[in-house]
């Protein structure tokens, strides 16, 4: 069990103006979608977890998915550059389930909870303004990229403070650099999402592997043109339109297999790109339920909500997320997350 004071301090450090304690302090705006997951023929060899076994149902395992904008504000700034989230709940037999929570950054901002608290307190949104042409030229002469122009209606952003922090803390640099230039996808189904942490999976011969998961969009990755940002609200409607008339959208679940020397317990560090990858299955999105209160707002995912065959690694950030998400869900009145009993 994590230090409750640290858990509370972390959640409160995420609260920003424009947010609400009755909603998630990050990933506040989102859309819930239903569908199913079909494991690939090889998935069962690599992981004994139930959702990777040949399904009894011809469609595979039912899933609830919530896509989200990373920002902790209730206004829908869909056209703004931001990290996006994809949280998936696989519904297993006998009312059980398991979660996989992912985002569009491949790495996290800090290697430990205390360092993350420092980062969250420093990288608060601050008033921002368009740099003058002269300032931009000066930036280039100093071999620095000018700050991007604020979007229409954007008066505050965390970028400047996050970059200043990363300049002094090398561990924050990969995530901050990625996040500052991430852009906005044309659709939630045109982005790749990473579960970031390492998990330990058990294969059919009882062998263990250290792995990281990514959802790869079958339609491919595509961002909006930053010079012509779209309207603020379009991502939910885009999902409704794409799934109308029985149409579907799909993602592949890719499992990267770690090797000796890779960082298993530090989610600020990426693995080399040539690690072996296994296609674990296909997720098909089918429907945007009308009851978004039940299928998005009140849902509570938790990266610790695991099932036999998948264990958490020793990553201290993954460790604290169990209690942070539980605290946050209780604070906003979410549906309590039914733990599989993996810890405590
Ligand atoms: C110490 C590190 C982290 C903290 C403190 C943190 C905090 C939070 C909190 C408080 C929530 C709202 C939970 C709720 O009320 O249900 C949340 C949601 C979320 N987080 Fe994190 N997070 C962390 C790391 C990560 C990482 C590494 C990822 C990606 C793998 C991630 C992806 C998400 C996503 C996608 C959601 C939205 C889930 C949903 O749709 O309900 N977070 N986070």
XYZ file of C-alpha atoms and ligand atoms in Angstrom:
387
model
C 0.000 0.000 0.000
C 1.417 3.397 -1.014
C 1.768 6.291 1.451
C -1.799 7.742 1.499
C -0.495 11.309 1.935
C 1.698 10.957 -1.173
C -1.265 9.546 -3.114
C -3.479 12.469 -2.095
C -0.732 15.043 -2.789
C -0.207 13.594 -6.271
C -3.903 13.693 -7.180
C -4.243 17.248 -5.841
C -1.142 18.339 -7.756
C -2.953 17.275 -10.942
C -5.939 19.567 -10.245
C -5.820 22.627 -12.477
C -8.140 25.572 -13.176
C -10.862 24.462 -15.603
C -11.008 21.000 -14.008
C -13.506 19.608 -11.503
C -13.139 17.334 -8.473
C -16.338 15.621 -9.674
C -14.473 14.422 -12.748
C -11.116 12.821 -13.513
C -8.236 15.238 -12.701
C -6.554 14.195 -15.978
C -8.055 12.586 -19.088
C -11.221 14.451 -18.120
C -13.012 14.476 -21.471
C -13.568 11.215 -23.258
C -15.911 8.891 -25.069
C -16.900 5.350 -24.129
C -17.134 2.734 -26.884
C -17.998 -0.981 -26.844
C -16.632 -3.783 -29.005
C -14.757 -7.052 -28.765
C -11.237 -8.469 -28.747
C -10.164 -11.522 -30.752
C -6.824 -13.062 -29.706
C -4.399 -13.994 -32.485
C -3.619 -17.724 -32.991
C -0.181 -17.339 -31.311
C -1.327 -15.226 -28.340
C -2.095 -18.270 -26.164
C 1.507 -19.520 -26.528
C 2.887 -16.278 -25.141
C 0.395 -15.575 -22.361
C -1.949 -17.820 -20.407
C -4.315 -14.956 -19.477
C -7.944 -15.753 -20.287
C -8.454 -13.113 -22.983
C -5.533 -14.574 -24.981
C -7.034 -18.082 -25.107
C -9.125 -19.269 -28.090
C -12.528 -17.701 -27.376
C -15.733 -19.652 -26.874
C -17.701 -16.753 -28.364
C -17.145 -16.337 -32.160
C -16.711 -12.571 -31.721
C -14.111 -12.926 -28.942
C -14.111 -11.169 -25.582
C -16.429 -8.162 -25.019
C -14.627 -4.899 -24.252
C -15.404 -1.459 -22.885
C -13.029 1.193 -24.202
C -12.671 4.812 -23.115
C -10.746 7.233 -25.340
C -9.751 10.533 -23.768
C -7.902 13.819 -24.061
C -5.057 13.952 -21.519
C -5.820 17.465 -20.239
C -7.506 17.866 -16.865
C -10.117 20.388 -18.014
C -13.815 19.846 -18.657
C -13.856 21.875 -21.915
C -13.341 19.780 -25.059
C -10.199 21.096 -26.745
C -10.070 18.293 -29.300
C -8.047 20.277 -31.840
C -5.255 21.184 -29.381
C -1.974 19.313 -29.126
C -2.369 16.851 -26.239
C -1.637 13.306 -25.113
C -4.658 10.989 -25.751
C -5.697 7.975 -23.714
C -7.176 4.574 -24.510
C -8.325 2.482 -21.542
C -9.643 -1.003 -22.299
C -11.593 -3.352 -20.040
C -11.743 -6.964 -21.236
C -14.828 -8.758 -19.872
C -13.867 -12.293 -18.822
C -15.941 -15.265 -17.654
C -17.905 -15.304 -14.381
C -18.235 -11.521 -14.227
C -14.449 -10.978 -14.001
C -12.534 -8.434 -16.038
C -9.064 -6.997 -16.596
C -7.799 -3.579 -17.725
C -5.096 -2.240 -20.031
C -4.593 1.533 -19.741
C -2.569 3.234 -22.472
C -1.692 6.678 -23.839
C -0.089 8.166 -26.918
C 3.296 8.810 -25.245
C 5.654 5.805 -25.255
C 7.346 6.957 -22.022
C 6.316 8.624 -18.755
C 7.421 11.936 -17.215
C 9.158 10.584 -14.101
C 10.727 7.340 -12.852
C 9.345 7.481 -9.269
C 6.209 8.870 -7.552
C 8.131 11.539 -5.572
C 9.830 12.760 -8.747
C 6.459 12.788 -10.501
C 5.002 14.938 -7.694
C 7.879 17.403 -8.195
C 7.175 17.435 -11.927
C 3.404 17.857 -11.514
C 3.891 20.785 -9.106
C 6.344 22.470 -11.474
C 4.620 21.860 -14.821
C 1.447 23.798 -14.009
C -0.317 25.725 -16.757
C 0.915 29.313 -17.000
C -0.290 32.253 -19.137
C 1.104 31.911 -22.639
C 1.362 34.269 -25.572
C 2.440 34.167 -29.174
C 6.172 34.783 -29.555
C 7.046 37.775 -31.730
C 8.814 37.160 -35.049
C 11.988 38.657 -33.474
C 11.789 36.282 -30.524
C 11.430 33.338 -32.923
C 14.526 34.444 -34.860
C 16.424 34.768 -31.567
C 15.311 31.220 -30.605
C 16.617 29.852 -33.909
C 19.951 31.710 -33.497
C 20.290 30.086 -30.052
C 19.557 26.700 -31.744
C 16.267 26.481 -29.791
C 12.858 25.770 -31.310
C 10.407 28.660 -30.866
C 7.370 27.891 -28.708
C 4.370 26.938 -30.842
C 1.723 29.661 -31.213
C -1.135 29.253 -28.709
C -4.409 27.959 -30.202
C -7.375 30.278 -30.591
C -8.786 30.724 -27.087
C -5.744 29.200 -25.363
C -4.477 31.547 -22.666
C -2.608 29.040 -20.477
C -0.578 25.906 -21.082
C 1.932 23.744 -19.173
C 4.528 23.595 -21.990
C 6.832 26.427 -20.876
C 7.079 25.211 -17.244
C 7.424 21.559 -18.292
C 10.274 22.407 -20.664
C 12.011 24.541 -18.001
C 11.712 21.595 -15.581
C 12.999 19.107 -18.155
C 15.996 21.360 -18.832
C 17.048 20.695 -15.227
C 15.906 17.045 -14.895
C 17.192 14.774 -17.610
C 14.730 11.951 -16.764
C 11.774 14.170 -17.720
C 13.187 15.049 -21.150
C 11.970 12.189 -23.396
C 8.311 12.500 -22.308
C 8.298 16.317 -22.174
C 9.853 16.615 -25.645
C 7.363 14.103 -27.073
C 4.399 15.703 -25.304
C 5.328 19.235 -26.441
C 5.238 18.232 -30.092
C 2.599 15.496 -30.084
C -0.164 17.347 -31.986
C -3.820 16.323 -32.293
C -5.059 13.169 -34.065
C -7.739 13.445 -36.762
C -9.610 10.724 -34.855
C -9.121 8.665 -31.681
C -8.732 5.669 -34.027
C -5.813 7.306 -35.889
C -3.327 7.229 -32.979
C -1.111 4.543 -31.409
C -1.434 4.028 -27.656
C 1.238 2.593 -25.312
C 0.692 0.950 -21.926
C 4.195 2.335 -21.117
C 5.082 0.116 -18.118
C 6.636 -3.319 -18.277
C 4.380 -6.231 -17.313
C 5.474 -9.805 -16.630
C 3.546 -12.388 -18.658
C 3.526 -16.166 -18.247
C 3.541 -18.308 -21.401
C 2.085 -21.774 -21.935
C 5.305 -23.534 -20.838
C 5.231 -21.406 -17.649
C 8.074 -19.265 -18.992
C 8.021 -15.591 -17.981
C 8.682 -12.641 -20.269
C 9.029 -8.946 -19.558
C 6.837 -7.131 -22.058
C 5.313 -3.789 -23.034
C 1.988 -3.418 -24.891
C 0.963 -1.054 -27.707
C -2.374 -0.615 -29.492
C -1.580 0.030 -33.179
C -4.435 1.549 -35.228
C -5.179 -0.526 -38.323
C -6.219 2.668 -40.168
C -2.748 4.135 -39.424
C -1.583 7.183 -37.473
C -2.658 10.600 -38.739
C -2.533 14.023 -37.075
C -4.452 17.167 -37.977
C -2.625 19.970 -39.755
C -1.363 22.247 -36.933
C -1.702 25.274 -39.214
C -5.401 24.543 -39.716
C -6.536 23.140 -36.357
C -10.089 21.752 -36.423
C -12.946 22.902 -34.201
C -12.790 22.202 -30.449
C -15.362 19.406 -30.383
C -15.143 16.726 -33.007
C -13.586 13.553 -31.629
C -16.720 12.094 -30.013
C -18.854 12.847 -33.070
C -16.128 11.388 -35.302
C -16.374 8.125 -33.351
C -20.181 8.082 -33.594
C -19.999 8.718 -37.366
C -17.324 6.082 -37.963
C -19.297 3.380 -36.150
C -22.699 4.269 -37.662
C -24.511 1.754 -39.914
C -22.655 -1.254 -38.423
C -19.240 0.019 -39.540
C -16.246 -0.883 -37.331
C -12.735 0.372 -36.504
C -9.839 -1.820 -35.420
C -6.604 -1.848 -33.438
C -3.898 -4.535 -33.221
C -2.485 -5.362 -29.806
C 1.293 -5.586 -30.155
C 3.431 -7.087 -27.370
C 7.109 -6.020 -27.312
C 9.391 -8.546 -25.661
C 12.137 -7.093 -23.461
C 15.692 -8.369 -23.436
C 18.461 -8.404 -20.879
C 19.681 -4.875 -20.230
C 16.319 -3.218 -21.035
C 14.754 -1.045 -18.364
C 11.947 -3.029 -16.785
C 11.234 -0.761 -13.823
C 11.754 2.696 -15.299
C 8.978 3.953 -17.550
C 10.921 7.077 -18.580
C 13.169 4.838 -20.681
C 12.186 3.369 -24.008
C 13.398 0.018 -25.272
C 15.319 -0.263 -28.564
C 12.911 -0.287 -31.537
C 14.094 -3.650 -32.844
C 12.794 -5.735 -29.927
C 10.753 -8.792 -30.971
C 7.049 -8.049 -31.331
C 4.140 -10.463 -31.158
C 0.676 -9.704 -32.526
C -1.598 -10.644 -29.619
C -4.979 -9.889 -31.157
C -7.395 -7.472 -32.787
C -9.744 -5.106 -31.037
C -12.878 -4.175 -32.999
C -14.833 -1.083 -31.992
C -18.526 -1.391 -32.759
C -20.752 1.008 -30.909
C -20.879 4.293 -28.970
C -23.463 3.624 -26.227
C -25.929 6.405 -25.547
C -25.459 6.024 -21.805
C -22.062 7.756 -21.616
C -22.492 8.243 -17.845
C -22.160 4.464 -17.351
C -19.797 3.747 -20.260
C -17.378 6.657 -19.768
C -17.957 9.154 -16.948
C -18.461 6.708 -14.071
C -16.189 3.912 -15.293
C -13.021 3.394 -13.222
C -10.066 1.716 -14.884
C -6.992 0.677 -12.960
C -3.651 -0.537 -14.372
C -3.494 -2.989 -11.431
C -6.763 -4.635 -12.415
C -4.966 -7.673 -13.848
C -5.747 -11.345 -14.363
C -3.641 -14.501 -13.824
C -0.947 -14.672 -16.524
C -0.143 -10.940 -16.334
C 1.708 -9.474 -13.344
C 2.948 -5.941 -12.651
C 6.717 -5.356 -12.910
C 8.540 -3.576 -10.085
C 8.049 -0.149 -11.715
C 7.372 2.249 -8.797
C 5.140 4.447 -11.002
C 2.972 1.458 -11.895
C 2.939 0.577 -8.207
C 1.513 3.914 -7.018
C -1.018 4.094 -9.841
C -3.106 1.415 -8.129
C -3.859 3.663 -5.141
C -3.872 6.933 -7.109
C -6.619 5.688 -9.454
C -8.626 4.259 -6.575
C -8.376 7.559 -4.646
C -9.324 9.580 -7.721
C -12.244 7.299 -8.562
C -13.595 7.583 -4.993
C -13.171 11.355 -5.018
C -15.207 11.793 -8.201
C -17.822 9.163 -7.282
C -16.807 6.643 -9.974
C -17.932 3.009 -9.956
C -15.424 1.239 -7.644
C -12.861 -0.804 -9.540
C -13.153 -4.561 -8.832
C -9.551 -5.640 -8.213
C -8.455 -9.068 -9.256
C -6.498 -9.392 -6.013
C -3.100 -9.001 -7.678
C -1.864 -6.942 -4.728
C -2.768 -6.496 -1.074
C 2.303 8.445 -11.348
C 1.849 8.370 -12.614
C 0.411 8.644 -12.952
C -0.548 9.289 -12.225
C -0.385 9.961 -10.878
C -1.777 9.254 -12.977
C -2.977 9.765 -12.554
C -4.196 9.530 -13.138
C -5.476 9.774 -12.542
C -5.680 10.371 -11.154
C -6.425 9.426 -13.419
C -7.939 9.474 -13.226
C -8.377 8.138 -12.614
C -9.855 8.061 -12.350
O -10.408 8.970 -11.717
O -10.469 7.062 -12.748
C -5.757 8.940 -14.600
C -6.372 8.502 -15.734
C -5.697 8.023 -16.824
N -4.332 7.816 -16.936
Fe -2.959 8.168 -15.555
N -1.551 8.598 -14.167
C -0.222 8.215 -14.186
C 0.416 7.519 -15.183
C -0.166 7.142 -16.355
C 0.476 6.384 -17.381
C 1.916 5.856 -17.326
C -0.455 6.200 -18.364
C -0.316 5.442 -19.644
C 0.098 4.195 -19.648
C -1.683 6.856 -17.938
C -2.857 6.898 -18.672
C -4.078 7.291 -18.171
C -5.324 7.187 -18.911
C -5.505 6.679 -20.324
C -6.341 7.636 -18.046
C -7.823 7.717 -18.348
C -8.477 6.393 -17.941
C -9.966 6.457 -18.195
O -10.352 6.667 -19.347
O -10.724 6.301 -17.226
N -1.471 7.407 -16.726
N -4.387 9.020 -14.404
